[in-house]
């Protein structure tokens, strides 16, 4: 059964960036949180609550998949989210522009998208249990 990333307990988040750093390091072999598929930001204001900008695993056909001219992004089996194939990517930014929630980042050094692969590494490193991988049908 496919699993997707959710952020059901963001009220607990203190913005420590552990999830972002885990994704960047373990998935993208980088030490910068800018190369993370999950981005944590403050909503601003006095309370400064945190929000997680993550892939919402759109139902097929996902807008990023539809926009990709080379099939570097394909719908994931199970009908939610997508799969990225680095070797087919031409660096056109179409997926980034098509994402309805702005969850696709861009790695300028490697000229490729930074996308969630639904591995769950970020959930393992969140010290406040804000994130969760859930099964989808």
CSV table of N, CA, C and O in Angstrom, one decimal:
chain,number,residue,atom,x,y,z
A,1,UNK,N,0.9,-1.2,0.0
A,1,UNK,CA,0.0,0.0,0.0
A,1,UNK,C,0.9,1.2,0.0
A,1,UNK,O,1.8,1.4,0.8
A,2,UNK,N,0.7,2.2,-0.9
A,2,UNK,CA,1.5,3.4,-1.0
A,2,UNK,C,1.3,4.3,0.3
A,2,UNK,O,0.2,4.3,0.9
A,3,UNK,N,2.4,5.0,0.6
A,3,UNK,CA,2.3,5.9,1.8
A,3,UNK,C,2.7,7.3,1.3
A,3,UNK,O,3.5,7.4,0.4
A,4,UNK,N,2.1,8.3,2.0
A,4,UNK,CA,2.4,9.7,1.7
A,4,UNK,C,2.7,10.4,3.0
A,4,UNK,O,2.4,10.0,4.1
A,5,UNK,N,3.4,11.5,2.8
A,5,UNK,CA,3.8,12.3,4.0
A,5,UNK,C,2.7,13.3,4.4
A,5,UNK,O,2.1,13.9,3.5
A,6,UNK,N,2.4,13.4,5.6
A,6,UNK,CA,1.4,14.3,6.2
A,6,UNK,C,2.1,15.1,7.3
A,6,UNK,O,3.0,14.6,7.9
A,7,UNK,N,1.5,16.2,7.7
A,7,UNK,CA,1.9,17.0,8.8
A,7,UNK,C,0.8,17.3,9.8
A,7,UNK,O,0.3,18.4,9.9
A,8,UNK,N,0.3,16.2,10.5
A,8,UNK,CA,-0.9,16.4,11.3
A,8,UNK,C,-0.7,17.1,12.6
A,8,UNK,O,-1.7,17.6,13.2
A,9,UNK,N,0.5,17.3,13.1
A,9,UNK,CA,0.7,17.8,14.4
A,9,UNK,C,1.7,19.0,14.3
A,9,UNK,O,2.6,19.1,15.1
A,10,UNK,N,1.5,19.9,13.4
A,10,UNK,CA,2.4,21.1,13.2
A,10,UNK,C,2.3,22.1,14.4
A,10,UNK,O,3.2,22.9,14.6
A,11,UNK,N,1.3,22.0,15.2
A,11,UNK,CA,1.2,22.8,16.4
A,11,UNK,C,2.4,22.6,17.4
A,11,UNK,O,2.8,23.4,18.2
A,12,UNK,N,3.0,21.4,17.2
A,12,UNK,CA,4.2,21.0,18.1
A,12,UNK,C,5.5,21.5,17.5
A,12,UNK,O,6.5,21.5,18.2
A,13,UNK,N,5.5,21.9,16.3
A,13,UNK,CA,6.7,22.3,15.5
A,13,UNK,C,7.3,23.5,16.1
A,13,UNK,O,6.7,24.5,16.4
A,14,UNK,N,8.7,23.5,16.4
A,14,UNK,CA,9.4,24.6,16.9
A,14,UNK,C,10.3,25.2,15.8
A,14,UNK,O,11.1,26.1,16.0
A,15,UNK,N,10.3,24.7,14.6
A,15,UNK,CA,11.1,25.1,13.5
A,15,UNK,C,12.6,24.8,13.6
A,15,UNK,O,13.4,25.6,13.3
A,16,UNK,N,12.9,23.6,14.2
A,16,UNK,CA,14.3,23.2,14.4
A,16,UNK,C,15.0,22.8,13.1
A,16,UNK,O,16.2,22.7,13.1
A,17,UNK,N,14.2,22.6,12.0
A,17,UNK,CA,14.8,22.2,10.7
A,17,UNK,C,15.4,20.8,10.6
A,17,UNK,O,16.0,20.5,9.6
A,18,UNK,N,15.2,20.0,11.7
A,18,UNK,CA,15.8,18.6,11.7
A,18,UNK,C,15.2,17.8,10.5
A,18,UNK,O,16.0,17.1,9.8
A,19,UNK,N,13.9,18.0,10.2
A,19,UNK,CA,13.3,17.2,9.1
A,19,UNK,C,13.9,17.6,7.8
A,19,UNK,O,14.2,16.8,6.9
A,20,UNK,N,14.1,19.0,7.6
A,20,UNK,CA,14.6,19.5,6.3
A,20,UNK,C,16.0,19.0,6.1
A,20,UNK,O,16.4,18.6,5.0
A,21,UNK,N,16.8,19.1,7.2
A,21,UNK,CA,18.2,18.7,7.1
A,21,UNK,C,18.3,17.2,6.9
A,21,UNK,O,19.2,16.7,6.1
A,22,UNK,N,17.5,16.4,7.5
A,22,UNK,CA,17.5,14.9,7.2
A,22,UNK,C,17.2,14.6,5.7
A,22,UNK,O,17.9,13.8,5.1
A,23,UNK,N,16.2,15.3,5.2
A,23,UNK,CA,15.9,15.1,3.8
A,23,UNK,C,17.0,15.5,2.9
A,23,UNK,O,17.4,14.8,2.0
A,24,UNK,N,17.5,16.7,3.1
A,24,UNK,CA,18.6,17.2,2.3
A,24,UNK,C,19.8,16.3,2.3
A,24,UNK,O,20.4,16.0,1.3
A,25,UNK,N,20.2,15.9,3.5
A,25,UNK,CA,21.4,15.1,3.7
A,25,UNK,C,21.2,13.6,3.2
A,25,UNK,O,22.0,13.1,2.4
A,26,UNK,N,20.1,13.0,3.6
A,26,UNK,CA,20.0,11.6,3.3
A,26,UNK,C,19.4,11.3,1.9
A,26,UNK,O,19.7,10.2,1.3
A,27,UNK,N,18.6,12.2,1.4
A,27,UNK,CA,18.1,12.0,0.0
A,27,UNK,C,18.8,12.7,-1.0
A,27,UNK,O,19.1,12.2,-2.1
A,28,UNK,N,19.3,14.0,-0.8
A,28,UNK,CA,19.9,14.8,-1.8
A,28,UNK,C,21.4,15.0,-1.5
A,28,UNK,O,22.0,15.8,-2.3
A,29,UNK,N,22.0,14.3,-0.5
A,29,UNK,CA,23.4,14.4,-0.2
A,29,UNK,C,23.9,15.9,-0.2
A,29,UNK,O,24.9,16.2,-0.7
A,30,UNK,N,23.1,16.7,0.6
A,30,UNK,CA,23.5,18.1,0.7
A,30,UNK,C,23.3,18.5,2.1
A,30,UNK,O,22.6,17.9,2.9
A,31,UNK,N,24.1,19.5,2.5
A,31,UNK,CA,24.0,20.0,3.9
A,31,UNK,C,23.2,21.3,4.0
A,31,UNK,O,23.1,21.9,5.0
A,32,UNK,N,22.5,21.7,2.9
A,32,UNK,CA,21.6,22.9,3.0
A,32,UNK,C,20.2,22.5,3.0
A,32,UNK,O,19.7,21.7,2.2
A,33,UNK,N,19.4,23.1,3.9
A,33,UNK,CA,17.9,22.8,3.9
A,33,UNK,C,17.2,23.3,2.7
A,33,UNK,O,16.1,22.9,2.4
A,34,UNK,N,17.9,24.1,1.8
A,34,UNK,CA,17.2,24.5,0.6
A,34,UNK,C,17.1,23.4,-0.4
A,34,UNK,O,16.3,23.4,-1.3
A,35,UNK,N,17.9,22.3,-0.2
A,35,UNK,CA,17.7,21.1,-1.1
A,35,UNK,C,17.0,20.0,-0.3
A,35,UNK,O,17.4,18.9,-0.3
A,36,UNK,N,15.9,20.4,0.3
A,36,UNK,CA,15.0,19.5,1.0
A,36,UNK,C,13.6,19.5,0.3
A,36,UNK,O,13.1,20.6,0.0
A,37,UNK,N,13.0,18.4,0.2
A,37,UNK,CA,11.7,18.3,-0.4
A,37,UNK,C,10.6,18.8,0.6
A,37,UNK,O,9.4,19.0,0.2
A,38,UNK,N,10.9,18.9,1.9
A,38,UNK,CA,10.0,19.5,2.9
A,38,UNK,C,10.6,20.8,3.3
A,38,UNK,O,11.8,21.0,3.6
A,39,UNK,N,9.7,21.8,3.3
A,39,UNK,CA,10.1,23.2,3.7
A,39,UNK,C,9.2,23.6,4.9
A,39,UNK,O,8.0,23.6,4.8
A,40,UNK,N,9.9,24.0,6.0
A,40,UNK,CA,9.1,24.4,7.2
A,40,UNK,C,9.3,25.9,7.3
A,40,UNK,O,10.4,26.4,7.2
A,41,UNK,N,8.2,26.6,7.4
A,41,UNK,CA,8.2,28.1,7.5
A,41,UNK,C,7.3,28.6,8.6
A,41,UNK,O,6.3,27.9,8.9
A,42,UNK,N,7.5,29.8,9.0
A,42,UNK,CA,6.7,30.4,10.0
A,42,UNK,C,5.5,31.1,9.3
A,42,UNK,O,5.7,31.7,8.2
A,43,UNK,N,4.3,31.0,9.9
A,43,UNK,CA,3.2,31.7,9.3
A,43,UNK,C,3.3,33.2,9.6
A,43,UNK,O,2.5,34.0,9.1
A,44,UNK,N,4.2,33.6,10.5
A,44,UNK,CA,4.4,34.9,10.9
A,44,UNK,C,3.4,35.3,12.0
A,44,UNK,O,2.7,34.5,12.6
A,45,UNK,N,3.4,36.6,12.3
A,45,UNK,CA,2.5,37.1,13.4
A,45,UNK,C,3.1,36.8,14.8
A,45,UNK,O,4.2,36.3,14.9
A,46,UNK,N,2.4,37.2,15.8
A,46,UNK,CA,2.9,37.1,17.2
A,46,UNK,C,3.1,35.7,17.6
A,46,UNK,O,4.1,35.3,18.2
A,47,UNK,N,2.2,34.8,17.2
A,47,UNK,CA,2.4,33.4,17.6
A,47,UNK,C,3.4,32.6,16.8
A,47,UNK,O,4.0,31.7,17.3
A,48,UNK,N,3.6,33.0,15.6
A,48,UNK,CA,4.7,32.4,14.8
A,48,UNK,C,4.5,30.9,14.5
A,48,UNK,O,5.5,30.2,14.6
A,49,UNK,N,3.3,30.4,14.4
A,49,UNK,CA,3.1,29.0,14.2
A,49,UNK,C,3.8,28.6,12.9
A,49,UNK,O,3.9,29.3,11.9
A,50,UNK,N,4.2,27.3,12.9
A,50,UNK,CA,5.0,26.8,11.7
A,50,UNK,C,4.0,26.0,10.8
A,50,UNK,O,3.1,25.4,11.2
A,51,UNK,N,4.4,26.0,9.5
A,51,UNK,CA,3.6,25.3,8.5
A,51,UNK,C,4.7,24.5,7.7
A,51,UNK,O,5.8,24.9,7.5
A,52,UNK,N,4.2,23.3,7.2
A,52,UNK,CA,5.0,22.5,6.4
A,52,UNK,C,4.6,22.5,5.0
A,52,UNK,O,3.4,22.3,4.7
A,53,UNK,N,5.5,22.9,4.1
A,53,UNK,CA,5.2,22.9,2.7
A,53,UNK,C,5.7,21.6,2.1
A,53,UNK,O,6.9,21.4,2.0
A,54,UNK,N,4.7,20.7,1.9
A,54,UNK,CA,5.1,19.3,1.4
A,54,UNK,C,4.2,18.9,0.2
A,54,UNK,O,3.2,19.5,0.0
A,55,UNK,N,4.7,18.0,-0.5
A,55,UNK,CA,3.9,17.4,-1.6
A,55,UNK,C,2.6,16.8,-1.0
A,55,UNK,O,2.6,16.0,-0.1
A,56,UNK,N,1.5,17.2,-1.7
A,56,UNK,CA,0.2,16.7,-1.2
A,56,UNK,C,-0.2,15.4,-1.9
A,56,UNK,O,-1.2,14.9,-1.7
A,57,UNK,N,0.7,14.9,-2.7
A,57,UNK,CA,0.5,13.6,-3.4
A,57,UNK,C,-0.9,13.7,-4.1
A,57,UNK,O,-1.8,12.9,-3.9
A,58,UNK,N,-0.9,14.6,-5.1
A,58,UNK,CA,-2.1,14.8,-5.9
A,58,UNK,C,-2.6,13.4,-6.5
A,58,UNK,O,-1.8,12.6,-6.9
A,59,UNK,N,-3.9,13.3,-6.6
A,59,UNK,CA,-4.4,12.1,-7.3
A,59,UNK,C,-4.0,12.1,-8.8
A,59,UNK,O,-3.9,13.2,-9.4
A,60,UNK,N,-3.8,11.0,-9.4
A,60,UNK,CA,-3.5,10.9,-10.8
A,60,UNK,C,-4.6,11.4,-11.7
A,60,UNK,O,-5.7,11.2,-11.4
A,61,UNK,N,-4.2,12.2,-12.7
A,61,UNK,CA,-2.9,12.6,-13.1
A,61,UNK,C,-2.5,13.8,-12.3
A,61,UNK,O,-3.2,14.8,-12.3
A,62,UNK,N,-1.3,13.7,-11.6
A,62,UNK,CA,-0.8,14.9,-10.9
A,62,UNK,C,-0.4,16.0,-11.8
A,62,UNK,O,0.1,15.7,-12.9
A,63,UNK,N,-0.6,17.2,-11.5
A,63,UNK,CA,-0.3,18.4,-12.4
A,63,UNK,C,1.2,18.4,-12.8
A,63,UNK,O,1.5,18.7,-13.9
A,64,UNK,N,2.1,18.0,-11.9
A,64,UNK,CA,3.5,18.0,-12.2
A,64,UNK,C,3.8,17.0,-13.2
A,64,UNK,O,4.7,17.2,-14.1
A,65,UNK,N,3.2,15.8,-13.2
A,65,UNK,CA,3.3,14.7,-14.1
A,65,UNK,C,2.8,15.2,-15.5
A,65,UNK,O,3.5,14.9,-16.5
A,66,UNK,N,1.7,15.8,-15.5
A,66,UNK,CA,1.1,16.2,-16.8
A,66,UNK,C,2.0,17.3,-17.4
A,66,UNK,O,2.2,17.2,-18.7
A,67,UNK,N,2.6,18.1,-16.7
A,67,UNK,CA,3.5,19.2,-17.2
A,67,UNK,C,4.8,18.7,-17.7
A,67,UNK,O,5.4,19.3,-18.6
A,68,UNK,N,5.3,17.6,-17.2
A,68,UNK,CA,6.6,17.1,-17.6
A,68,UNK,C,6.6,16.6,-19.0
A,68,UNK,O,5.9,15.6,-19.4
A,69,UNK,N,7.4,17.2,-19.9
A,69,UNK,CA,7.5,16.8,-21.3
A,69,UNK,C,8.3,15.5,-21.6
A,69,UNK,O,8.2,15.0,-22.7
A,70,UNK,N,9.0,15.0,-20.6
A,70,UNK,CA,9.9,13.8,-20.9
A,70,UNK,C,9.6,12.6,-20.1
A,70,UNK,O,10.4,11.7,-20.1
A,71,UNK,N,8.5,12.6,-19.3
A,71,UNK,CA,8.2,11.5,-18.4
A,71,UNK,C,9.2,11.3,-17.3
A,71,UNK,O,9.4,10.2,-16.8
A,72,UNK,N,9.9,12.4,-17.0
A,72,UNK,CA,10.8,12.3,-15.8
A,72,UNK,C,10.0,12.1,-14.5
A,72,UNK,O,10.5,11.6,-13.6
A,73,UNK,N,8.8,12.7,-14.5
A,73,UNK,CA,7.9,12.4,-13.5
A,73,UNK,C,6.8,11.6,-14.0
A,73,UNK,O,6.2,11.8,-15.1
A,74,UNK,N,6.5,10.5,-13.2
A,74,UNK,CA,5.4,9.6,-13.6
A,74,UNK,C,4.5,9.4,-12.4
A,74,UNK,O,4.9,9.5,-11.3
A,75,UNK,N,3.2,9.2,-12.7
A,75,UNK,CA,2.3,8.9,-11.6
A,75,UNK,C,2.7,7.6,-10.9
A,75,UNK,O,3.2,6.7,-11.5
A,76,UNK,N,2.6,7.7,-9.6
A,76,UNK,CA,3.1,6.6,-8.7
A,76,UNK,C,2.0,5.5,-8.7
A,76,UNK,O,0.8,5.8,-8.8
A,77,UNK,N,2.4,4.3,-8.6
A,77,UNK,CA,1.4,3.2,-8.5
A,77,UNK,C,0.6,3.4,-7.3
A,77,UNK,O,1.1,3.8,-6.3
A,78,UNK,N,-0.7,3.2,-7.4
A,78,UNK,CA,-1.6,3.4,-6.2
A,78,UNK,C,-2.4,4.7,-6.5
A,78,UNK,O,-3.3,5.0,-5.7
A,79,UNK,N,-1.9,5.5,-7.5
A,79,UNK,CA,-2.7,6.7,-7.9
A,79,UNK,C,-2.5,7.9,-7.1
A,79,UNK,O,-3.2,8.9,-7.3
A,80,UNK,N,-1.6,8.0,-6.2
A,80,UNK,CA,-1.3,9.2,-5.4
A,80,UNK,C,0.2,9.6,-5.5
A,80,UNK,O,1.0,8.7,-5.2
A,81,UNK,N,0.5,10.8,-5.8
A,81,UNK,CA,1.9,11.2,-5.9
A,81,UNK,C,2.6,10.9,-7.2
A,81,UNK,O,1.9,10.5,-8.2
A,82,UNK,N,3.9,11.0,-7.2
A,82,UNK,CA,4.6,10.8,-8.4
A,82,UNK,C,6.0,10.1,-8.1
A,82,UNK,O,6.4,10.1,-7.0
A,83,UNK,N,6.6,9.7,-9.2
A,83,UNK,CA,7.9,9.1,-9.1
A,83,UNK,C,8.8,9.9,-10.0
A,83,UNK,O,8.4,10.2,-11.1
A,84,UNK,N,10.0,10.2,-9.5
A,84,UNK,CA,11.0,11.0,-10.3
A,84,UNK,C,12.1,10.1,-10.9
A,84,UNK,O,12.7,9.3,-10.2
A,85,UNK,N,12.4,10.4,-12.2
A,85,UNK,CA,13.4,9.6,-12.9
A,85,UNK,C,14.5,10.7,-13.4
A,85,UNK,O,14.3,11.3,-14.4
A,86,UNK,N,15.5,10.8,-12.6
A,86,UNK,CA,16.6,11.8,-12.9
A,86,UNK,C,17.1,11.7,-14.3
A,86,UNK,O,17.3,12.8,-14.9
A,87,UNK,N,17.3,10.5,-14.8
A,87,UNK,CA,17.9,10.4,-16.1
A,87,UNK,C,17.1,10.9,-17.3
A,87,UNK,O,17.6,11.3,-18.3
A,88,UNK,N,15.8,11.1,-17.0
A,88,UNK,CA,14.9,11.6,-18.1
A,88,UNK,C,14.7,13.1,-18.0
A,88,UNK,O,14.1,13.7,-18.9
A,89,UNK,N,15.1,13.7,-16.9
A,89,UNK,CA,14.9,15.2,-16.7
A,89,UNK,C,15.8,16.0,-17.5
A,89,UNK,O,17.0,15.8,-17.6
A,90,UNK,N,15.1,17.0,-18.2
A,90,UNK,CA,15.9,18.0,-19.0
A,90,UNK,C,16.0,19.4,-18.3
A,90,UNK,O,16.5,20.3,-18.9
A,91,UNK,N,15.5,19.5,-17.1
A,91,UNK,CA,15.7,20.7,-16.4
A,91,UNK,C,14.8,21.9,-16.9
A,91,UNK,O,15.3,23.0,-16.8
A,92,UNK,N,13.7,21.6,-17.3
A,92,UNK,CA,12.8,22.6,-18.0
A,92,UNK,C,12.0,23.4,-17.0
A,92,UNK,O,11.4,24.4,-17.3
A,93,UNK,N,11.9,23.0,-15.7
A,93,UNK,CA,11.1,23.7,-14.6
A,93,UNK,C,9.6,23.6,-14.8
A,93,UNK,O,8.9,24.2,-14.0
A,94,UNK,N,9.1,22.8,-15.7
A,94,UNK,CA,7.7,22.7,-16.0
A,94,UNK,C,7.0,22.1,-14.7
A,94,UNK,O,5.9,22.6,-14.4
A,95,UNK,N,7.6,21.1,-14.1
A,95,UNK,CA,7.0,20.5,-12.9
A,95,UNK,C,6.9,21.5,-11.8
A,95,UNK,O,5.9,21.6,-11.1
A,96,UNK,N,7.9,22.3,-11.6
A,96,UNK,CA,8.0,23.3,-10.5
A,96,UNK,C,6.9,24.3,-10.7
A,96,UNK,O,6.2,24.7,-9.8
A,97,UNK,N,6.7,24.8,-11.9
A,97,UNK,CA,5.7,25.8,-12.2
A,97,UNK,C,4.2,25.2,-12.1
A,97,UNK,O,3.3,25.9,-11.8
A,98,UNK,N,4.1,23.9,-12.4
A,98,UNK,CA,2.8,23.3,-12.4
A,98,UNK,C,2.3,22.9,-11.0
A,98,UNK,O,1.1,22.7,-10.8
A,99,UNK,N,3.2,22.7,-10.0
A,99,UNK,CA,2.8,22.3,-8.7
A,99,UNK,C,1.8,23.3,-8.1
A,99,UNK,O,2.2,24.4,-7.9
A,100,UNK,N,0.6,22.8,-7.8
A,100,UNK,CA,-0.4,23.8,-7.2
A,100,UNK,C,-0.1,24.3,-5.8
A,100,UNK,O,-0.7,25.3,-5.4
A,101,UNK,N,0.8,23.6,-5.1
A,101,UNK,CA,1.1,24.1,-3.7
A,101,UNK,C,2.5,24.6,-3.6
A,101,UNK,O,3.0,24.9,-2.5
A,102,UNK,N,3.2,24.6,-4.7
A,102,UNK,CA,4.6,25.1,-4.6
A,102,UNK,C,5.6,24.2,-3.8
A,102,UNK,O,6.5,24.7,-3.2
A,103,UNK,N,5.3,22.9,-3.9
A,103,UNK,CA,6.1,22.0,-3.1
A,103,UNK,C,7.3,21.4,-3.8
A,103,UNK,O,8.1,20.7,-3.2
A,104,UNK,N,7.5,21.8,-5.1
A,104,UNK,CA,8.6,21.4,-5.8
A,104,UNK,C,9.7,22.5,-5.8
A,104,UNK,O,9.4,23.6,-6.3
A,105,UNK,N,10.8,22.2,-5.2
A,105,UNK,CA,11.9,23.1,-5.2
A,105,UNK,C,12.8,22.9,-6.4
A,105,UNK,O,12.6,22.0,-7.2
A,106,UNK,N,13.9,23.7,-6.5
A,106,UNK,CA,14.8,23.5,-7.6
A,106,UNK,C,16.2,23.5,-7.1
A,106,UNK,O,16.6,24.4,-6.4
A,107,UNK,N,17.0,22.6,-7.6
A,107,UNK,CA,18.5,22.5,-7.3
A,107,UNK,C,19.2,23.1,-8.5
A,107,UNK,O,19.3,22.5,-9.5
A,108,UNK,N,19.6,24.4,-8.3
A,108,UNK,CA,20.3,25.1,-9.4
A,108,UNK,C,21.6,24.5,-9.8
A,108,UNK,O,22.0,24.5,-10.9
A,109,UNK,N,22.3,23.9,-8.8
A,109,UNK,CA,23.6,23.3,-9.1
A,109,UNK,C,23.5,22.1,-10.0
A,109,UNK,O,24.3,21.9,-10.9
A,110,UNK,N,22.5,21.3,-9.8
A,110,UNK,CA,22.3,20.1,-10.6
A,110,UNK,C,21.3,20.2,-11.6
A,110,UNK,O,21.0,19.3,-12.4
A,111,UNK,N,20.6,21.4,-11.6
A,111,UNK,CA,19.5,21.7,-12.6
A,111,UNK,C,18.5,20.6,-12.6
A,111,UNK,O,18.2,20.0,-13.7
A,112,UNK,N,17.9,20.3,-11.4
A,112,UNK,CA,16.9,19.3,-11.3
A,112,UNK,C,15.9,19.7,-10.2
A,112,UNK,O,16.2,20.4,-9.3
A,113,UNK,N,14.7,19.1,-10.2
A,113,UNK,CA,13.7,19.4,-9.2
A,113,UNK,C,14.1,18.7,-7.9
A,113,UNK,O,14.8,17.7,-7.9
A,114,UNK,N,13.7,19.3,-6.8
A,114,UNK,CA,13.8,18.7,-5.5
A,114,UNK,C,12.4,18.3,-5.1
A,114,UNK,O,11.5,19.1,-4.9
A,115,UNK,N,12.1,17.0,-5.2
A,115,UNK,CA,10.8,16.5,-5.0
A,115,UNK,C,10.7,15.4,-3.9
A,115,UNK,O,11.7,14.7,-3.7
A,116,UNK,N,9.6,15.3,-3.2
A,116,UNK,CA,9.4,14.3,-2.2
A,116,UNK,C,9.3,12.9,-2.8
A,116,UNK,O,8.5,12.7,-3.8
A,117,UNK,N,10.1,12.0,-2.3
A,117,UNK,CA,10.0,10.6,-2.8
A,117,UNK,C,9.3,9.7,-1.8
A,117,UNK,O,9.3,8.5,-2.0
A,118,UNK,N,8.7,10.3,-0.8
A,118,UNK,CA,7.9,9.6,0.1
A,118,UNK,C,8.6,8.5,0.9
A,118,UNK,O,8.1,7.4,1.1
A,119,UNK,N,9.9,8.8,1.2
A,119,UNK,CA,10.7,7.9,1.9
A,119,UNK,C,10.5,7.8,3.4
A,119,UNK,O,10.9,6.9,4.1
A,120,UNK,N,10.1,9.0,4.0
A,120,UNK,CA,9.8,9.0,5.4
A,120,UNK,C,11.0,9.4,6.2
A,120,UNK,O,10.9,9.4,7.5
A,121,UNK,N,12.1,9.7,5.6
A,121,UNK,CA,13.3,10.1,6.4
A,121,UNK,C,13.0,11.3,7.3
A,121,UNK,O,13.5,11.3,8.5
A,122,UNK,N,12.3,12.3,6.8
A,122,UNK,CA,12.0,13.5,7.6
A,122,UNK,C,11.2,13.1,8.9
A,122,UNK,O,11.4,13.7,9.9
A,123,UNK,N,10.3,12.1,8.8
A,123,UNK,CA,9.5,11.8,10.0
A,123,UNK,C,10.4,11.1,11.1
A,123,UNK,O,10.2,11.4,12.2
A,124,UNK,N,11.4,10.4,10.7
A,124,UNK,CA,12.3,9.8,11.6
A,124,UNK,C,13.1,10.8,12.4
A,124,UNK,O,13.5,10.5,13.6
A,125,UNK,N,13.4,11.9,11.8
A,125,UNK,CA,14.3,12.9,12.5
A,125,UNK,C,13.5,14.0,13.1
A,125,UNK,O,14.1,14.9,13.7
A,126,UNK,N,12.2,14.1,13.1
A,126,UNK,CA,11.4,15.1,13.7
A,126,UNK,C,11.3,14.8,15.2
A,126,UNK,O,10.7,13.9,15.6
A,127,UNK,N,12.0,15.7,16.1
A,127,UNK,CA,12.0,15.4,17.5
A,127,UNK,C,10.6,15.6,18.2
A,127,UNK,O,10.5,15.2,19.3
A,128,UNK,N,9.7,16.2,17.5
A,128,UNK,CA,8.4,16.5,18.2
A,128,UNK,C,7.2,15.8,17.5
A,128,UNK,O,6.1,16.1,17.8
A,129,UNK,N,7.5,14.8,16.7
A,129,UNK,CA,6.5,13.9,16.1
A,129,UNK,C,5.4,14.7,15.4
A,129,UNK,O,4.2,14.4,15.5
A,130,UNK,N,5.9,15.7,14.6
A,130,UNK,CA,4.9,16.5,13.8
A,130,UNK,C,4.5,15.9,12.5
A,130,UNK,O,3.4,16.2,12.0
A,131,UNK,N,5.4,15.1,12.0
A,131,UNK,CA,5.2,14.5,10.6
A,131,UNK,C,4.8,13.0,10.7
A,131,UNK,O,5.1,12.3,11.7
A,132,UNK,N,4.1,12.5,9.7
A,132,UNK,CA,3.7,11.1,9.7
A,132,UNK,C,3.5,10.6,8.3
A,132,UNK,O,3.1,11.4,7.4
A,133,UNK,N,3.9,9.4,8.1
A,133,UNK,CA,3.7,8.7,6.8
A,133,UNK,C,2.4,7.9,7.0
A,133,UNK,O,2.3,7.1,8.0
A,134,UNK,N,1.4,8.1,6.1
A,134,UNK,CA,0.2,7.4,6.2
A,134,UNK,C,-0.1,6.6,4.9
A,134,UNK,O,0.3,7.0,3.8
A,135,UNK,N,-0.8,5.5,5.0
A,135,UNK,CA,-1.1,4.7,3.9
A,135,UNK,C,-2.3,5.3,3.2
A,135,UNK,O,-3.2,5.9,3.9
A,136,UNK,N,-2.3,5.3,1.9
A,136,UNK,CA,-3.5,5.8,1.1
A,136,UNK,C,-4.0,4.7,0.2
A,136,UNK,O,-3.3,3.8,-0.2
A,137,UNK,N,-5.3,4.8,0.0
A,137,UNK,CA,-6.0,3.8,-0.9
A,137,UNK,C,-6.3,4.5,-2.2
A,137,UNK,O,-6.6,5.5,-2.4
